[in-house]
Amino acid sequence: MASIFSRIVAGEIPSYKIAEDEEFFAFLDINPVAKGHTLVIPKKEIDYIFDIEDPLLGRMMAFAKRVARAQEEVIPCKRVGLAVMGLEVPHAHIHLIPIQKESDMYFGGSKMVTSQEELAEIAAKIREAFK
Ligand code: 5GP
């Protein structure tokens, strides 16, 4: 069965899309830990990120970098932090999180409450800044 993220790529499940090319897809995390929290995935369904072959993994990182540059442009932050866990969804993904401080990357606490309108607005801004 297709992963939930493959179903997002296919448009079967809605998402706030940030960017897409032939190989990768970026969209807002549904439960952001910080404003602009974005996930980057390969369209090829691979569970564990370190099972991705080197060339594809390299291109995935380069794609994530372009997303991070767009996030930096529109969301006030010191850095865009990067995390990989994959304990919940068995489809490799990179978390890109605009942060002001280390604790902004904390995944164990309560998540942000963001309205659908605000998520749509954030996504539109990052999408526009994506080059
Ligand atoms: P992880 O697998 O890295 O532990 O966590 C999976 C991440 O995917 C979580 O941050 C969670 O909020 C996000 N997520 C899970 N299901 C969905 C979904 O259907 N849509 C979106 N946009 N994000 C999701």
mmCIF file of C-alpha atoms and ligand atoms in Angstrom:
data_model
loop_
_atom_site.group_PDB
_atom_site.id
_atom_site.type_symbol
_atom_site.label_atom_id
_atom_site.label_comp_id
_atom_site.label_asym_id
_atom_site.label_seq_id
_atom_site.Cartn_x
_atom_site.Cartn_y
_atom_site.Cartn_z
ATOM 1 C CA MET A 1 0.000 0.000 0.000
ATOM 2 C CA ALA A 2 1.207 3.496 -0.830
ATOM 3 C CA SER A 3 2.585 5.500 2.091
ATOM 4 C CA ILE A 4 0.657 8.502 3.333
ATOM 5 C CA PHE A 5 3.328 10.715 1.766
ATOM 6 C CA SER A 6 3.007 8.986 -1.626
ATOM 7 C CA ARG A 7 -0.709 9.646 -1.391
ATOM 8 C CA ILE A 8 0.056 13.315 -0.728
ATOM 9 C CA VAL A 9 2.303 13.415 -3.821
ATOM 10 C CA ALA A 10 -0.494 11.781 -5.841
ATOM 11 C CA GLY A 11 -2.937 14.443 -4.613
ATOM 12 C CA GLU A 12 -5.142 11.860 -2.894
ATOM 13 C CA ILE A 13 -4.519 13.565 0.448
ATOM 14 C CA PRO A 14 -4.369 17.367 0.539
ATOM 15 C CA SER A 15 -1.211 19.172 1.624
ATOM 16 C CA TYR A 16 0.223 22.660 1.668
ATOM 17 C CA LYS A 17 2.695 22.172 -1.133
ATOM 18 C CA ILE A 18 5.924 24.147 -1.172
ATOM 19 C CA ALA A 19 7.802 22.782 -4.180
ATOM 20 C CA GLU A 20 8.101 19.798 -6.465
ATOM 21 C CA ASP A 21 10.289 18.425 -9.221
ATOM 22 C CA GLU A 22 10.491 15.020 -10.913
ATOM 23 C CA GLU A 23 12.165 13.415 -7.905
ATOM 24 C CA PHE A 24 11.179 15.357 -4.793
ATOM 25 C CA PHE A 25 8.211 16.970 -3.086
ATOM 26 C CA ALA A 26 8.142 19.510 -0.245
ATOM 27 C CA PHE A 27 5.092 20.385 1.864
ATOM 28 C CA LEU A 28 4.241 21.849 5.259
ATOM 29 C CA ASP A 29 4.209 19.457 8.194
ATOM 30 C CA ILE A 30 0.626 19.070 9.417
ATOM 31 C CA ASN A 31 1.765 19.424 13.057
ATOM 32 C CA PRO A 32 4.502 22.042 12.898
ATOM 33 C CA VAL A 33 6.932 22.455 15.781
ATOM 34 C CA ALA A 34 7.737 25.939 14.447
ATOM 35 C CA LYS A 35 6.342 28.284 11.822
ATOM 36 C CA GLY A 36 7.205 27.102 8.313
ATOM 37 C CA HIS A 37 8.099 23.529 9.374
ATOM 38 C CA THR A 38 8.444 21.731 6.057
ATOM 39 C CA LEU A 39 9.029 18.130 4.999
ATOM 40 C CA VAL A 40 11.074 17.147 1.954
ATOM 41 C CA ILE A 41 10.553 13.665 0.566
ATOM 42 C CA PRO A 42 11.749 11.640 -2.402
ATOM 43 C CA LYS A 43 8.875 10.613 -4.652
ATOM 44 C CA LYS A 44 10.427 7.172 -4.782
ATOM 45 C CA GLU A 45 9.058 5.373 -1.765
ATOM 46 C CA ILE A 46 12.008 4.462 0.432
ATOM 47 C CA ASP A 47 11.467 4.020 4.153
ATOM 48 C CA TYR A 48 14.872 4.707 5.712
ATOM 49 C CA ILE A 49 16.791 7.763 4.564
ATOM 50 C CA PHE A 50 20.130 5.994 4.788
ATOM 51 C CA ASP A 51 18.891 3.332 2.363
ATOM 52 C CA ILE A 52 18.672 6.012 -0.351
ATOM 53 C CA GLU A 53 21.474 5.599 -2.856
ATOM 54 C CA ASP A 54 24.119 8.317 -2.690
ATOM 55 C CA PRO A 55 23.327 10.230 -5.923
ATOM 56 C CA LEU A 56 19.617 10.523 -5.071
ATOM 57 C CA LEU A 57 20.407 11.435 -1.467
ATOM 58 C CA GLY A 58 22.767 14.146 -2.701
ATOM 59 C CA ARG A 59 20.111 15.574 -4.988
ATOM 60 C CA MET A 60 17.569 15.403 -2.146
ATOM 61 C CA MET A 61 19.871 17.473 0.051
ATOM 62 C CA ALA A 62 20.364 19.999 -2.763
ATOM 63 C CA PHE A 63 16.572 20.236 -3.176
ATOM 64 C CA ALA A 64 16.182 20.676 0.607
ATOM 65 C CA LYS A 65 18.753 23.476 0.468
ATOM 66 C CA ARG A 66 16.633 25.356 -2.078
ATOM 67 C CA VAL A 67 13.593 24.968 0.187
ATOM 68 C CA ALA A 68 15.611 26.200 3.178
ATOM 69 C CA ARG A 69 16.729 29.287 1.227
ATOM 70 C CA ALA A 70 13.088 30.087 0.497
ATOM 71 C CA GLN A 71 12.133 29.576 4.167
ATOM 72 C CA GLU A 72 14.954 31.905 5.271
ATOM 73 C CA GLU A 73 13.653 34.588 2.934
ATOM 74 C CA VAL A 74 10.130 34.701 4.309
ATOM 75 C CA ILE A 75 10.289 33.457 7.912
ATOM 76 C CA PRO A 76 12.355 35.409 10.425
ATOM 77 C CA CYS A 77 14.879 32.906 11.798
ATOM 78 C CA LYS A 78 18.518 32.492 12.660
ATOM 79 C CA ARG A 79 18.882 29.249 10.767
ATOM 80 C CA VAL A 80 16.880 26.521 9.164
ATOM 81 C CA GLY A 81 17.436 23.409 11.251
ATOM 82 C CA LEU A 82 17.362 19.959 9.693
ATOM 83 C CA ALA A 83 16.210 16.768 11.365
ATOM 84 C CA VAL A 84 15.563 13.218 10.289
ATOM 85 C CA MET A 85 13.712 10.702 12.421
ATOM 86 C CA GLY A 86 11.173 8.755 10.445
ATOM 87 C CA LEU A 87 9.705 6.939 13.438
ATOM 88 C CA GLU A 88 6.136 7.792 12.481
ATOM 89 C CA VAL A 89 5.913 7.685 8.688
ATOM 90 C CA PRO A 90 7.823 4.942 6.819
ATOM 91 C CA HIS A 91 8.693 7.155 3.858
ATOM 92 C CA ALA A 92 12.009 9.007 4.109
ATOM 93 C CA HIS A 93 11.655 12.689 4.918
ATOM 94 C CA ILE A 94 13.787 15.612 6.006
ATOM 95 C CA HIS A 95 12.295 18.085 8.476
ATOM 96 C CA LEU A 96 13.319 21.685 7.676
ATOM 97 C CA ILE A 97 12.520 23.986 10.581
ATOM 98 C CA PRO A 98 13.136 27.737 10.772
ATOM 99 C CA ILE A 99 14.612 28.290 14.242
ATOM 100 C CA GLN A 100 15.603 31.119 16.539
ATOM 101 C CA LYS A 101 16.907 28.866 19.283
ATOM 102 C CA GLU A 102 17.790 25.242 19.888
ATOM 103 C CA SER A 103 14.546 24.458 21.708
ATOM 104 C CA ASP A 104 12.546 25.364 18.576
ATOM 105 C CA MET A 105 13.581 21.943 17.251
ATOM 106 C CA TYR A 106 11.986 20.084 20.154
ATOM 107 C CA PHE A 107 9.711 17.332 18.841
ATOM 108 C CA GLY A 108 8.587 15.879 22.151
ATOM 109 C CA GLY A 109 6.378 18.734 23.304
ATOM 110 C CA SER A 110 3.073 20.181 22.242
ATOM 111 C CA LYS A 111 2.841 21.207 18.610
ATOM 112 C CA MET A 112 1.905 24.654 17.324
ATOM 113 C CA VAL A 113 -1.728 25.413 16.727
ATOM 114 C CA THR A 114 -1.999 27.029 13.311
ATOM 115 C CA SER A 115 -5.167 27.801 11.405
ATOM 116 C CA GLN A 116 -5.696 26.447 7.896
ATOM 117 C CA GLU A 117 -5.637 30.032 6.623
ATOM 118 C CA GLU A 118 -2.271 30.708 8.219
ATOM 119 C CA LEU A 119 -0.798 27.449 6.902
ATOM 120 C CA ALA A 120 -2.024 28.343 3.409
ATOM 121 C CA GLU A 121 -0.502 31.809 3.705
ATOM 122 C CA ILE A 122 2.870 30.500 4.958
ATOM 123 C CA ALA A 123 2.985 27.890 2.204
ATOM 124 C CA ALA A 124 2.194 30.471 -0.469
ATOM 125 C CA LYS A 125 4.995 32.747 0.728
ATOM 126 C CA ILE A 126 7.621 29.996 0.837
ATOM 127 C CA ARG A 127 6.416 28.676 -2.526
ATOM 128 C CA GLU A 128 6.818 32.107 -4.094
ATOM 129 C CA ALA A 129 10.333 32.465 -2.684
ATOM 130 C CA PHE A 130 11.416 29.029 -3.948
ATOM 131 C CA LYS A 131 13.934 29.255 -6.793
HETATM 132 P P1 5GP B 1 8.632 11.276 11.839
HETATM 133 O O1 5GP B 1 8.280 10.093 10.966
HETATM 134 O O2 5GP B 1 9.784 12.056 11.265
HETATM 135 O O3 5GP B 1 8.855 10.868 13.254
HETATM 136 O O4 5GP B 1 7.383 12.248 11.850
HETATM 137 C C1 5GP B 1 6.510 12.346 10.756
HETATM 138 C C2 5GP B 1 6.091 13.782 10.547
HETATM 139 O O5 5GP B 1 5.141 13.806 9.497
HETATM 140 C C3 5GP B 1 5.438 14.441 11.769
HETATM 141 O O6 5GP B 1 6.073 15.670 12.039
HETATM 142 C C4 5GP B 1 3.979 14.614 11.347
HETATM 143 O O7 5GP B 1 3.398 15.778 11.870
HETATM 144 C C5 5GP B 1 4.063 14.636 9.841
HETATM 145 N N1 5GP B 1 2.879 14.089 9.197
HETATM 146 C C6 5GP B 1 2.306 12.884 9.481
HETATM 147 N N2 5GP B 1 1.235 12.687 8.690
HETATM 148 C C7 5GP B 1 1.123 13.785 7.904
HETATM 149 C C8 5GP B 1 0.201 14.163 6.877
HETATM 150 O O8 5GP B 1 -0.742 13.459 6.532
HETATM 151 N N3 5GP B 1 0.411 15.379 6.290
HETATM 152 C C9 5GP B 1 1.450 16.182 6.629
HETATM 153 N N4 5GP B 1 1.564 17.356 5.977
HETATM 154 N N5 5GP B 1 2.342 15.853 7.582
HETATM 155 C C10 5GP B 1 2.179 14.670 8.222
#
